[in-house]
Every structure is written in C-alpha cells, then in structure tokens.
Amino acid sequence: MSAEKPLNGFNVLVTRANSQAAEFSKKIQAAGGCPIEVPLIATRKTETDFNALPVLKQLTSKDWIVFTSANGVQYFSEHVKDLSLELEDLKNVNVACVGVKTKKAAEKIGWKVSLCPEEFRAESLAEELIDHVRQDSKIVIARGNLARTYLREVLTEKKIFFFDFVVYETIQLLENEKEVLHLLENKTIDFITLTSSSTASAFMQIVKRNGLENRVRDIVFVCIGPITRDKLLSYKIKCTCIMPEKYTIDGMLEKMCTYAEKREE
C-alpha cells in the first residue's frame, strides 16, 4: 500500500442515495479504494403544502429560512416554483444552513447565507440562530421528514414562530437488500460508510432481519457524525466504528485512510 493510495486493496460500501454516491466513490477511488455503490435510501419531493404560500409571501429582512441539508435546498426550490413564486422574491430573507455542503448548495442557486455554524449539528444551529433572531421573527424550516426535532423544540420553547415545511421524504430501497446480503455473506467488504442516521437504520434493519450480526463484527463502520454513530450503536451490535472530527465525506475519507495505514503497519 502506497502513501498516495492508502485505501489500495480495500473495498468500501457506499450506501448513500444514487444522486450523492458518485462524488464519494470518486474520492475513494482516488485514494486507491474500490467503492461498491449499493444505495439503501432515496429521497423524493413531498406534495406541496400550499399553507406555505402566505408565510413565504410575508417574509422580510428580519425573517429566516433554515436549510438542514443540501436536499432541503433543492426540494425547497422546487416547491417555491410550485407555489408560483420566484426565489428572487425571497432573496432579502436571512438564510441559515447546517453544514458546508448545504451552504454551498444554497449559494449555488443565489442565496446569501447569513449563518452556518462550524459544527454541523442541530444543537449548534439552534444556539447561534437564537442569538440572531428577533422575538417577532418568522422562521421557515425546510427539512426532510426524518429530520431531528431539536431545532423545532428550541423555537417552540422560546415562543418564536416557525413554519415547518417538509419539502422531501426519505424512503428505504428494499430492492437492494439481496445485494447487501451477498456482500456480507461473501465477506467482501472492509468499510461500510454511513452518511446519515437513515442509512444506518436501513443497513441495520437488513442485518437484524437476516440475523447477520456476526458478519459485521470484522467490518469497520465509518459514520459521518455523532447522530449517525449513535443510531448505529442503538442496534446493540459488536462492531468497530470510526468517525471523523469534521462531519463531511472528506472527513470520512481521511479517517478511513488513517485507519487503513495504521492497520497495515
């Protein structure tokens, strides 16, 4: 194994949605690894909630739109079109994002992001958002159906108005279960990457349904952050789990490379 290709000889299972897997796989290949893409989840736009229309029309420069993921940015934009609005109509509104990837997605379509905490967690966003909003501010939270409740709970406690806009939903791709079983039964996986609590749940449900707890003991799970890690460990399995300091796919890749280098010493 060379220093330039620290993942040479390692097979890495990429479980994220098809639309996001390619970028990660390219990075794994560049590090010498062999990515195996088996998406366990997919996202799709929800039906447009027309109750959002009057709220969005009333937003001003003291108000906020909060994006909890890059998917939220994409699907929010689609809903805005369905509501016969233009993104330009909302450009004077403050924007808060969870994570650099979400921030980049928002900026790509012209948003000016006012707030993006260094730590990519709802707790950090809630803490900083509370410091910025006014008591009479209105907040629109554009989120997926499985997003954590923490931010909404904090805003409710502080008596700050928010509109809960579920712009997409996450579904499990049950048709890919056989492929996961084949990989586990043939012991061809070295790393399993989990980029959300949704992928962790989808993977572990397959393991539990088929009684394959023993097959994952020697595989290294790479979780993008503490929420995903905690979801994995909630299934009470014996496994090796590593997590990057920075909760991004680049952080995951770096952690895998470091682990592989140490294992080969």
PDB file of C-alpha atoms in Angstrom:
ATOM      1  CA  MET A   1       0.000   0.000   0.000  1.00  0.00           C
ATOM      2  CA  SER A   2       1.440   3.372  -1.022  1.00  0.00           C
ATOM      3  CA  ALA A   3       1.129   6.648   0.825  1.00  0.00           C
ATOM      4  CA  GLU A   4      -0.632   8.092  -2.233  1.00  0.00           C
ATOM      5  CA  LYS A   5      -3.139   5.233  -2.345  1.00  0.00           C
ATOM      6  CA  PRO A   6      -3.790   4.353   1.319  1.00  0.00           C
ATOM      7  CA  LEU A   7      -7.031   2.501   0.510  1.00  0.00           C
ATOM      8  CA  ASN A   8      -5.417   0.205  -2.055  1.00  0.00           C
ATOM      9  CA  GLY A   9      -6.918  -3.281  -1.656  1.00  0.00           C
ATOM     10  CA  PHE A  10      -9.844  -2.100   0.480  1.00  0.00           C
ATOM     11  CA  ASN A  11     -13.491  -2.487  -0.559  1.00  0.00           C
ATOM     12  CA  VAL A  12     -15.752   0.332   0.607  1.00  0.00           C
ATOM     13  CA  LEU A  13     -19.530   0.054   0.672  1.00  0.00           C
ATOM     14  CA  VAL A  14     -21.204   3.357  -0.260  1.00  0.00           C
ATOM     15  CA  THR A  15     -24.796   3.342   0.986  1.00  0.00           C
ATOM     16  CA  ARG A  16     -25.950   6.881   0.275  1.00  0.00           C
ATOM     17  CA  ALA A  17     -28.533   7.814  -2.347  1.00  0.00           C
ATOM     18  CA  ASN A  18     -27.585   7.441  -6.021  1.00  0.00           C
ATOM     19  CA  SER A  19     -27.671  11.175  -6.574  1.00  0.00           C
ATOM     20  CA  GLN A  20     -24.915  11.683  -3.997  1.00  0.00           C
ATOM     21  CA  ALA A  21     -22.875   8.480  -4.266  1.00  0.00           C
ATOM     22  CA  ALA A  22     -20.754   9.306  -7.323  1.00  0.00           C
ATOM     23  CA  GLU A  23     -18.810  12.131  -5.671  1.00  0.00           C
ATOM     24  CA  PHE A  24     -17.890   9.948  -2.696  1.00  0.00           C
ATOM     25  CA  SER A  25     -16.962   6.998  -4.907  1.00  0.00           C
ATOM     26  CA  LYS A  26     -14.575   9.138  -6.960  1.00  0.00           C
ATOM     27  CA  LYS A  27     -12.786  10.251  -3.811  1.00  0.00           C
ATOM     28  CA  ILE A  28     -12.495   6.648  -2.618  1.00  0.00           C
ATOM     29  CA  GLN A  29     -11.077   5.582  -5.989  1.00  0.00           C
ATOM     30  CA  ALA A  30      -8.573   8.449  -5.917  1.00  0.00           C
ATOM     31  CA  ALA A  31      -7.329   7.077  -2.579  1.00  0.00           C
ATOM     32  CA  GLY A  32      -6.900   3.627  -4.131  1.00  0.00           C
ATOM     33  CA  GLY A  33     -10.042   2.034  -2.731  1.00  0.00           C
ATOM     34  CA  CYS A  34     -12.744   0.084  -4.520  1.00  0.00           C
ATOM     35  CA  PRO A  35     -16.162   1.703  -3.940  1.00  0.00           C
ATOM     36  CA  ILE A  36     -19.212  -0.538  -4.122  1.00  0.00           C
ATOM     37  CA  GLU A  37     -22.359   1.509  -4.523  1.00  0.00           C
ATOM     38  CA  VAL A  38     -25.498  -0.003  -3.027  1.00  0.00           C
ATOM     39  CA  PRO A  39     -27.913   2.825  -2.228  1.00  0.00           C
ATOM     40  CA  LEU A  40     -30.103   1.992   0.740  1.00  0.00           C
ATOM     41  CA  ILE A  41     -32.178   5.161   0.671  1.00  0.00           C
ATOM     42  CA  ALA A  42     -33.606   7.620  -1.814  1.00  0.00           C
ATOM     43  CA  THR A  43     -35.255  10.997  -1.474  1.00  0.00           C
ATOM     44  CA  ARG A  44     -38.301  12.376  -3.220  1.00  0.00           C
ATOM     45  CA  LYS A  45     -40.216  15.615  -3.184  1.00  0.00           C
ATOM     46  CA  THR A  46     -43.295  15.772  -0.985  1.00  0.00           C
ATOM     47  CA  GLU A  47     -46.621  17.144  -2.125  1.00  0.00           C
ATOM     48  CA  THR A  48     -46.530  20.911  -1.973  1.00  0.00           C
ATOM     49  CA  ASP A  49     -48.091  22.367   1.168  1.00  0.00           C
ATOM     50  CA  PHE A  50     -49.971  25.456  -0.020  1.00  0.00           C
ATOM     51  CA  ASN A  51     -50.167  26.670   3.574  1.00  0.00           C
ATOM     52  CA  ALA A  52     -46.576  27.738   2.992  1.00  0.00           C
ATOM     53  CA  LEU A  53     -47.590  30.334   0.388  1.00  0.00           C
ATOM     54  CA  PRO A  54     -48.864  33.120   2.703  1.00  0.00           C
ATOM     55  CA  VAL A  55     -45.975  32.542   5.089  1.00  0.00           C
ATOM     56  CA  LEU A  56     -43.354  32.848   2.354  1.00  0.00           C
ATOM     57  CA  LYS A  57     -45.024  35.942   0.914  1.00  0.00           C
ATOM     58  CA  GLN A  58     -44.827  37.677   4.292  1.00  0.00           C
ATOM     59  CA  LEU A  59     -41.130  37.044   4.930  1.00  0.00           C
ATOM     60  CA  THR A  60     -38.982  40.154   5.327  1.00  0.00           C
ATOM     61  CA  SER A  61     -35.369  41.005   6.119  1.00  0.00           C
ATOM     62  CA  LYS A  62     -35.897  40.172   9.796  1.00  0.00           C
ATOM     63  CA  ASP A  63     -37.019  36.637   8.985  1.00  0.00           C
ATOM     64  CA  TRP A  64     -35.141  33.402   8.279  1.00  0.00           C
ATOM     65  CA  ILE A  65     -35.194  30.311   6.089  1.00  0.00           C
ATOM     66  CA  VAL A  66     -33.344  27.348   7.602  1.00  0.00           C
ATOM     67  CA  PHE A  67     -31.952  24.537   5.460  1.00  0.00           C
ATOM     68  CA  THR A  68     -30.913  21.382   7.307  1.00  0.00           C
ATOM     69  CA  SER A  69     -29.446  19.617   4.257  1.00  0.00           C
ATOM     70  CA  ALA A  70     -28.455  20.116   0.627  1.00  0.00           C
ATOM     71  CA  ASN A  71     -31.525  18.080  -0.309  1.00  0.00           C
ATOM     72  CA  GLY A  72     -33.615  20.617   1.557  1.00  0.00           C
ATOM     73  CA  VAL A  73     -32.232  23.403  -0.633  1.00  0.00           C
ATOM     74  CA  GLN A  74     -33.000  21.518  -3.829  1.00  0.00           C
ATOM     75  CA  TYR A  75     -36.520  20.473  -2.927  1.00  0.00           C
ATOM     76  CA  PHE A  76     -37.420  23.830  -1.377  1.00  0.00           C
ATOM     77  CA  SER A  77     -36.594  25.462  -4.693  1.00  0.00           C
ATOM     78  CA  GLU A  78     -38.939  23.067  -6.476  1.00  0.00           C
ATOM     79  CA  HIS A  79     -41.743  23.791  -4.025  1.00  0.00           C
ATOM     80  CA  VAL A  80     -41.255  27.536  -4.481  1.00  0.00           C
ATOM     81  CA  LYS A  81     -41.863  27.073  -8.208  1.00  0.00           C
ATOM     82  CA  ASP A  82     -44.975  25.006  -7.493  1.00  0.00           C
ATOM     83  CA  LEU A  83     -46.253  27.898  -5.375  1.00  0.00           C
ATOM     84  CA  SER A  84     -45.784  30.254  -8.362  1.00  0.00           C
ATOM     85  CA  LEU A  85     -43.110  32.203  -6.504  1.00  0.00           C
ATOM     86  CA  GLU A  86     -39.609  33.135  -7.593  1.00  0.00           C
ATOM     87  CA  LEU A  87     -36.517  32.598  -5.467  1.00  0.00           C
ATOM     88  CA  GLU A  88     -35.706  36.229  -6.212  1.00  0.00           C
ATOM     89  CA  ASP A  89     -38.784  37.189  -4.158  1.00  0.00           C
ATOM     90  CA  LEU A  90     -37.112  35.691  -1.086  1.00  0.00           C
ATOM     91  CA  LYS A  91     -33.556  36.959  -1.516  1.00  0.00           C
ATOM     92  CA  ASN A  92     -33.898  39.599   1.223  1.00  0.00           C
ATOM     93  CA  VAL A  93     -34.585  36.874   3.801  1.00  0.00           C
ATOM     94  CA  ASN A  94     -31.788  35.626   6.060  1.00  0.00           C
ATOM     95  CA  VAL A  95     -30.606  32.077   5.379  1.00  0.00           C
ATOM     96  CA  ALA A  96     -29.157  29.604   7.877  1.00  0.00           C
ATOM     97  CA  CYS A  97     -27.622  26.261   6.913  1.00  0.00           C
ATOM     98  CA  VAL A  98     -26.416  23.124   8.657  1.00  0.00           C
ATOM     99  CA  GLY A  99     -23.087  22.143   7.139  1.00  0.00           C
ATOM    100  CA  VAL A 100     -20.750  23.389   4.426  1.00  0.00           C
ATOM    101  CA  LYS A 101     -22.352  21.235   1.730  1.00  0.00           C
ATOM    102  CA  THR A 102     -25.760  22.730   2.469  1.00  0.00           C
ATOM    103  CA  LYS A 103     -24.251  26.218   2.412  1.00  0.00           C
ATOM    104  CA  LYS A 104     -22.626  25.588  -0.970  1.00  0.00           C
ATOM    105  CA  ALA A 105     -25.904  24.253  -2.383  1.00  0.00           C
ATOM    106  CA  ALA A 106     -27.712  27.388  -1.218  1.00  0.00           C
ATOM    107  CA  GLU A 107     -25.054  29.727  -2.589  1.00  0.00           C
ATOM    108  CA  LYS A 108     -25.015  27.893  -5.908  1.00  0.00           C
ATOM    109  CA  ILE A 109     -28.588  28.977  -6.608  1.00  0.00           C
ATOM    110  CA  GLY A 110     -28.008  32.526  -5.420  1.00  0.00           C
ATOM    111  CA  TRP A 111     -28.753  32.569  -1.703  1.00  0.00           C
ATOM    112  CA  LYS A 112     -26.591  34.674   0.571  1.00  0.00           C
ATOM    113  CA  VAL A 113     -26.037  32.524   3.653  1.00  0.00           C
ATOM    114  CA  SER A 114     -26.035  34.529   6.877  1.00  0.00           C
ATOM    115  CA  LEU A 115     -25.389  31.705   9.320  1.00  0.00           C
ATOM    116  CA  CYS A 116     -23.568  28.371   9.081  1.00  0.00           C
ATOM    117  CA  PRO A 117     -22.173  27.043  12.391  1.00  0.00           C
ATOM    118  CA  GLU A 118     -18.733  25.427  12.383  1.00  0.00           C
ATOM    119  CA  GLU A 119     -20.149  22.295  13.994  1.00  0.00           C
ATOM    120  CA  PHE A 120     -22.601  20.572  11.674  1.00  0.00           C
ATOM    121  CA  ARG A 121     -25.257  19.751  14.262  1.00  0.00           C
ATOM    122  CA  ALA A 122     -28.758  20.982  15.033  1.00  0.00           C
ATOM    123  CA  GLU A 123     -27.652  21.969  18.542  1.00  0.00           C
ATOM    124  CA  SER A 124     -25.068  24.401  17.193  1.00  0.00           C
ATOM    125  CA  LEU A 125     -27.505  25.840  14.676  1.00  0.00           C
ATOM    126  CA  ALA A 126     -30.199  26.341  17.316  1.00  0.00           C
ATOM    127  CA  GLU A 127     -27.777  28.058  19.684  1.00  0.00           C
ATOM    128  CA  GLU A 128     -26.496  30.504  17.081  1.00  0.00           C
ATOM    129  CA  LEU A 129     -29.885  31.082  15.466  1.00  0.00           C
ATOM    130  CA  ILE A 130     -31.420  32.107  18.785  1.00  0.00           C
ATOM    131  CA  ASP A 131     -28.688  34.726  19.131  1.00  0.00           C
ATOM    132  CA  HIS A 132     -29.586  36.222  15.754  1.00  0.00           C
ATOM    133  CA  VAL A 133     -33.389  36.133  15.519  1.00  0.00           C
ATOM    134  CA  ARG A 134     -35.787  38.652  16.976  1.00  0.00           C
ATOM    135  CA  GLN A 135     -38.778  37.686  19.048  1.00  0.00           C
ATOM    136  CA  ASP A 136     -41.050  38.804  16.197  1.00  0.00           C
ATOM    137  CA  SER A 137     -39.046  36.993  13.515  1.00  0.00           C
ATOM    138  CA  LYS A 138     -40.659  34.307  11.394  1.00  0.00           C
ATOM    139  CA  ILE A 139     -38.669  31.199  10.539  1.00  0.00           C
ATOM    140  CA  VAL A 140     -39.296  28.679   7.764  1.00  0.00           C
ATOM    141  CA  ILE A 141     -37.595  25.323   8.337  1.00  0.00           C
ATOM    142  CA  ALA A 142     -37.141  23.471   5.035  1.00  0.00           C
ATOM    143  CA  ARG A 143     -36.433  19.888   6.009  1.00  0.00           C
ATOM    144  CA  GLY A 144     -36.848  16.202   5.282  1.00  0.00           C
ATOM    145  CA  ASN A 145     -39.465  14.064   7.002  1.00  0.00           C
ATOM    146  CA  LEU A 146     -36.836  12.361   9.173  1.00  0.00           C
ATOM    147  CA  ALA A 147     -35.032  15.489  10.381  1.00  0.00           C
ATOM    148  CA  ARG A 148     -34.391  15.712  14.102  1.00  0.00           C
ATOM    149  CA  THR A 149     -36.849  17.642  16.247  1.00  0.00           C
ATOM    150  CA  TYR A 150     -34.266  19.553  18.293  1.00  0.00           C
ATOM    151  CA  LEU A 151     -34.438  22.907  16.482  1.00  0.00           C
ATOM    152  CA  ARG A 152     -38.234  22.921  16.445  1.00  0.00           C
ATOM    153  CA  GLU A 153     -38.326  22.140  20.152  1.00  0.00           C
ATOM    154  CA  VAL A 154     -35.995  25.041  20.948  1.00  0.00           C
ATOM    155  CA  LEU A 155     -38.009  27.507  18.852  1.00  0.00           C
ATOM    156  CA  THR A 156     -41.237  26.326  20.474  1.00  0.00           C
ATOM    157  CA  GLU A 157     -39.715  26.794  23.928  1.00  0.00           C
ATOM    158  CA  LYS A 158     -38.548  30.310  23.004  1.00  0.00           C
ATOM    159  CA  LYS A 159     -42.004  31.119  21.580  1.00  0.00           C
ATOM    160  CA  ILE A 160     -40.581  32.042  18.182  1.00  0.00           C
ATOM    161  CA  PHE A 161     -42.886  31.470  15.222  1.00  0.00           C
ATOM    162  CA  PHE A 162     -41.757  28.880  12.695  1.00  0.00           C
ATOM    163  CA  PHE A 163     -43.360  27.182   9.733  1.00  0.00           C
ATOM    164  CA  ASP A 164     -42.419  23.531   9.482  1.00  0.00           C
ATOM    165  CA  PHE A 165     -42.011  22.911   5.752  1.00  0.00           C
ATOM    166  CA  VAL A 166     -41.366  19.225   4.991  1.00  0.00           C
ATOM    167  CA  VAL A 167     -40.027  19.507   1.454  1.00  0.00           C
ATOM    168  CA  TYR A 168     -38.832  15.937   0.875  1.00  0.00           C
ATOM    169  CA  GLU A 169     -39.082  12.457   2.294  1.00  0.00           C
ATOM    170  CA  THR A 170     -36.569   9.656   2.657  1.00  0.00           C
ATOM    171  CA  ILE A 171     -37.512   6.123   1.629  1.00  0.00           C
ATOM    172  CA  GLN A 172     -35.695   2.823   2.027  1.00  0.00           C
ATOM    173  CA  LEU A 173     -34.721   0.928  -1.128  1.00  0.00           C
ATOM    174  CA  LEU A 174     -35.718  -2.572  -0.116  1.00  0.00           C
ATOM    175  CA  GLU A 175     -34.915  -3.918  -3.580  1.00  0.00           C
ATOM    176  CA  ASN A 176     -31.185  -3.630  -2.811  1.00  0.00           C
ATOM    177  CA  GLU A 177     -31.308  -5.898   0.232  1.00  0.00           C
ATOM    178  CA  LYS A 178     -30.202  -9.001  -1.711  1.00  0.00           C
ATOM    179  CA  GLU A 179     -27.074  -7.258  -2.907  1.00  0.00           C
ATOM    180  CA  VAL A 180     -26.158  -6.260   0.660  1.00  0.00           C
ATOM    181  CA  LEU A 181     -26.711  -9.833   1.835  1.00  0.00           C
ATOM    182  CA  HIS A 182     -24.483 -11.178  -0.945  1.00  0.00           C
ATOM    183  CA  LEU A 183     -21.660  -8.813   0.013  1.00  0.00           C
ATOM    184  CA  LEU A 184     -21.892  -9.672   3.711  1.00  0.00           C
ATOM    185  CA  GLU A 185     -22.148 -13.406   3.190  1.00  0.00           C
ATOM    186  CA  ASN A 186     -19.096 -13.400   0.915  1.00  0.00           C
ATOM    187  CA  LYS A 187     -17.107 -11.194   3.305  1.00  0.00           C
ATOM    188  CA  THR A 188     -16.053  -8.787   0.559  1.00  0.00           C
ATOM    189  CA  ILE A 189     -16.453  -5.517   2.479  1.00  0.00           C
ATOM    190  CA  ASP A 190     -13.763  -3.772   4.553  1.00  0.00           C
ATOM    191  CA  PHE A 191     -15.520  -0.467   5.274  1.00  0.00           C
ATOM    192  CA  ILE A 192     -19.218   0.415   5.434  1.00  0.00           C
ATOM    193  CA  THR A 193     -19.864   4.137   5.074  1.00  0.00           C
ATOM    194  CA  LEU A 194     -22.958   5.634   6.676  1.00  0.00           C
ATOM    195  CA  THR A 195     -23.676   9.260   5.838  1.00  0.00           C
ATOM    196  CA  SER A 196     -26.935   9.692   7.764  1.00  0.00           C
ATOM    197  CA  SER A 197     -28.975   8.096  10.516  1.00  0.00           C
ATOM    198  CA  SER A 198     -31.362   6.988   7.726  1.00  0.00           C
ATOM    199  CA  THR A 199     -28.680   4.897   6.040  1.00  0.00           C
ATOM    200  CA  ALA A 200     -27.621   3.489   9.410  1.00  0.00           C
ATOM    201  CA  SER A 201     -31.192   2.400  10.136  1.00  0.00           C
ATOM    202  CA  ALA A 202     -31.700   0.937   6.664  1.00  0.00           C
ATOM    203  CA  PHE A 203     -28.478  -1.076   6.863  1.00  0.00           C
ATOM    204  CA  MET A 204     -29.034  -2.372  10.367  1.00  0.00           C
ATOM    205  CA  GLN A 205     -32.595  -3.399   9.629  1.00  0.00           C
ATOM    206  CA  ILE A 206     -31.221  -5.629   6.877  1.00  0.00           C
ATOM    207  CA  VAL A 207     -28.661  -7.093   9.273  1.00  0.00           C
ATOM    208  CA  LYS A 208     -31.252  -7.721  12.001  1.00  0.00           C
ATOM    209  CA  ARG A 209     -33.875  -9.182   9.648  1.00  0.00           C
ATOM    210  CA  ASN A 210     -31.386 -11.727   8.364  1.00  0.00           C
ATOM    211  CA  GLY A 211     -29.526 -12.493  11.587  1.00  0.00           C
ATOM    212  CA  LEU A 212     -26.180 -11.315  10.245  1.00  0.00           C
ATOM    213  CA  GLU A 213     -24.856  -9.585  13.355  1.00  0.00           C
ATOM    214  CA  ASN A 214     -21.777 -11.817  13.397  1.00  0.00           C
ATOM    215  CA  ARG A 215     -20.953 -10.973   9.778  1.00  0.00           C
ATOM    216  CA  VAL A 216     -20.393  -7.285  10.529  1.00  0.00           C
ATOM    217  CA  ARG A 217     -18.091  -7.718  13.534  1.00  0.00           C
ATOM    218  CA  ASP A 218     -14.941  -7.579  11.412  1.00  0.00           C
ATOM    219  CA  ILE A 219     -16.106  -4.732   9.184  1.00  0.00           C
ATOM    220  CA  VAL A 220     -15.261  -1.133  10.022  1.00  0.00           C
ATOM    221  CA  PHE A 221     -18.243   1.230  10.073  1.00  0.00           C
ATOM    222  CA  VAL A 222     -17.440   4.808   9.092  1.00  0.00           C
ATOM    223  CA  CYS A 223     -20.101   7.204  10.377  1.00  0.00           C
ATOM    224  CA  ILE A 224     -20.264  10.806   9.208  1.00  0.00           C
ATOM    225  CA  GLY A 225     -21.110  12.196  12.653  1.00  0.00           C
ATOM    226  CA  PRO A 226     -22.355  11.508  16.178  1.00  0.00           C
ATOM    227  CA  ILE A 227     -26.060  11.308  15.281  1.00  0.00           C
ATOM    228  CA  THR A 228     -25.359   8.621  12.677  1.00  0.00           C
ATOM    229  CA  ARG A 229     -22.968   6.829  15.031  1.00  0.00           C
ATOM    230  CA  ASP A 230     -25.494   6.837  17.863  1.00  0.00           C
ATOM    231  CA  LYS A 231     -28.174   5.448  15.553  1.00  0.00           C
ATOM    232  CA  LEU A 232     -25.852   2.619  14.502  1.00  0.00           C
ATOM    233  CA  LEU A 233     -24.872   1.774  18.078  1.00  0.00           C
ATOM    234  CA  SER A 234     -28.509   1.826  19.187  1.00  0.00           C
ATOM    235  CA  TYR A 235     -28.842  -1.558  17.462  1.00  0.00           C
ATOM    236  CA  LYS A 236     -26.549  -3.059  20.112  1.00  0.00           C
ATOM    237  CA  ILE A 237     -24.102  -4.811  17.803  1.00  0.00           C
ATOM    238  CA  LYS A 238     -20.439  -5.542  18.362  1.00  0.00           C
ATOM    239  CA  CYS A 239     -18.503  -3.627  15.740  1.00  0.00           C
ATOM    240  CA  THR A 240     -15.673  -1.210  15.053  1.00  0.00           C
ATOM    241  CA  CYS A 241     -16.970   2.284  14.430  1.00  0.00           C
ATOM    242  CA  ILE A 242     -14.880   5.290  13.445  1.00  0.00           C
ATOM    243  CA  MET A 243     -15.977   8.899  12.956  1.00  0.00           C
ATOM    244  CA  PRO A 244     -14.172  11.961  11.576  1.00  0.00           C
ATOM    245  CA  GLU A 245     -13.605  15.160  13.518  1.00  0.00           C
ATOM    246  CA  LYS A 246     -15.184  17.113  10.666  1.00  0.00           C
ATOM    247  CA  TYR A 247     -18.573  15.721   9.696  1.00  0.00           C
ATOM    248  CA  THR A 248     -18.127  15.568   5.916  1.00  0.00           C
ATOM    249  CA  ILE A 249     -17.397  12.873   3.330  1.00  0.00           C
ATOM    250  CA  ASP A 250     -13.879  14.300   3.051  1.00  0.00           C
ATOM    251  CA  GLY A 251     -13.524  13.795   6.778  1.00  0.00           C
ATOM    252  CA  MET A 252     -14.778  10.230   6.431  1.00  0.00           C
ATOM    253  CA  LEU A 253     -12.295   9.535   3.657  1.00  0.00           C
ATOM    254  CA  GLU A 254      -9.405  10.903   5.703  1.00  0.00           C
ATOM    255  CA  LYS A 255     -10.443   8.787   8.679  1.00  0.00           C
ATOM    256  CA  MET A 256     -10.590   5.647   6.528  1.00  0.00           C
ATOM    257  CA  CYS A 257      -7.155   6.358   5.076  1.00  0.00           C
ATOM    258  CA  THR A 258      -5.639   6.888   8.513  1.00  0.00           C
ATOM    259  CA  TYR A 259      -7.239   3.694   9.813  1.00  0.00           C
ATOM    260  CA  ALA A 260      -6.045   1.682   6.798  1.00  0.00           C
ATOM    261  CA  GLU A 261      -2.493   2.971   7.157  1.00  0.00           C
ATOM    262  CA  LYS A 262      -2.341   2.049  10.831  1.00  0.00           C
ATOM    263  CA  ARG A 263      -3.809  -1.409  10.194  1.00  0.00           C
ATOM    264  CA  GLU A 264      -1.123  -2.115   7.619  1.00  0.00           C
ATOM    265  CA  GLU A 265       1.766  -1.080   9.879  1.00  0.00           C
TER     266      GLU A 265
END
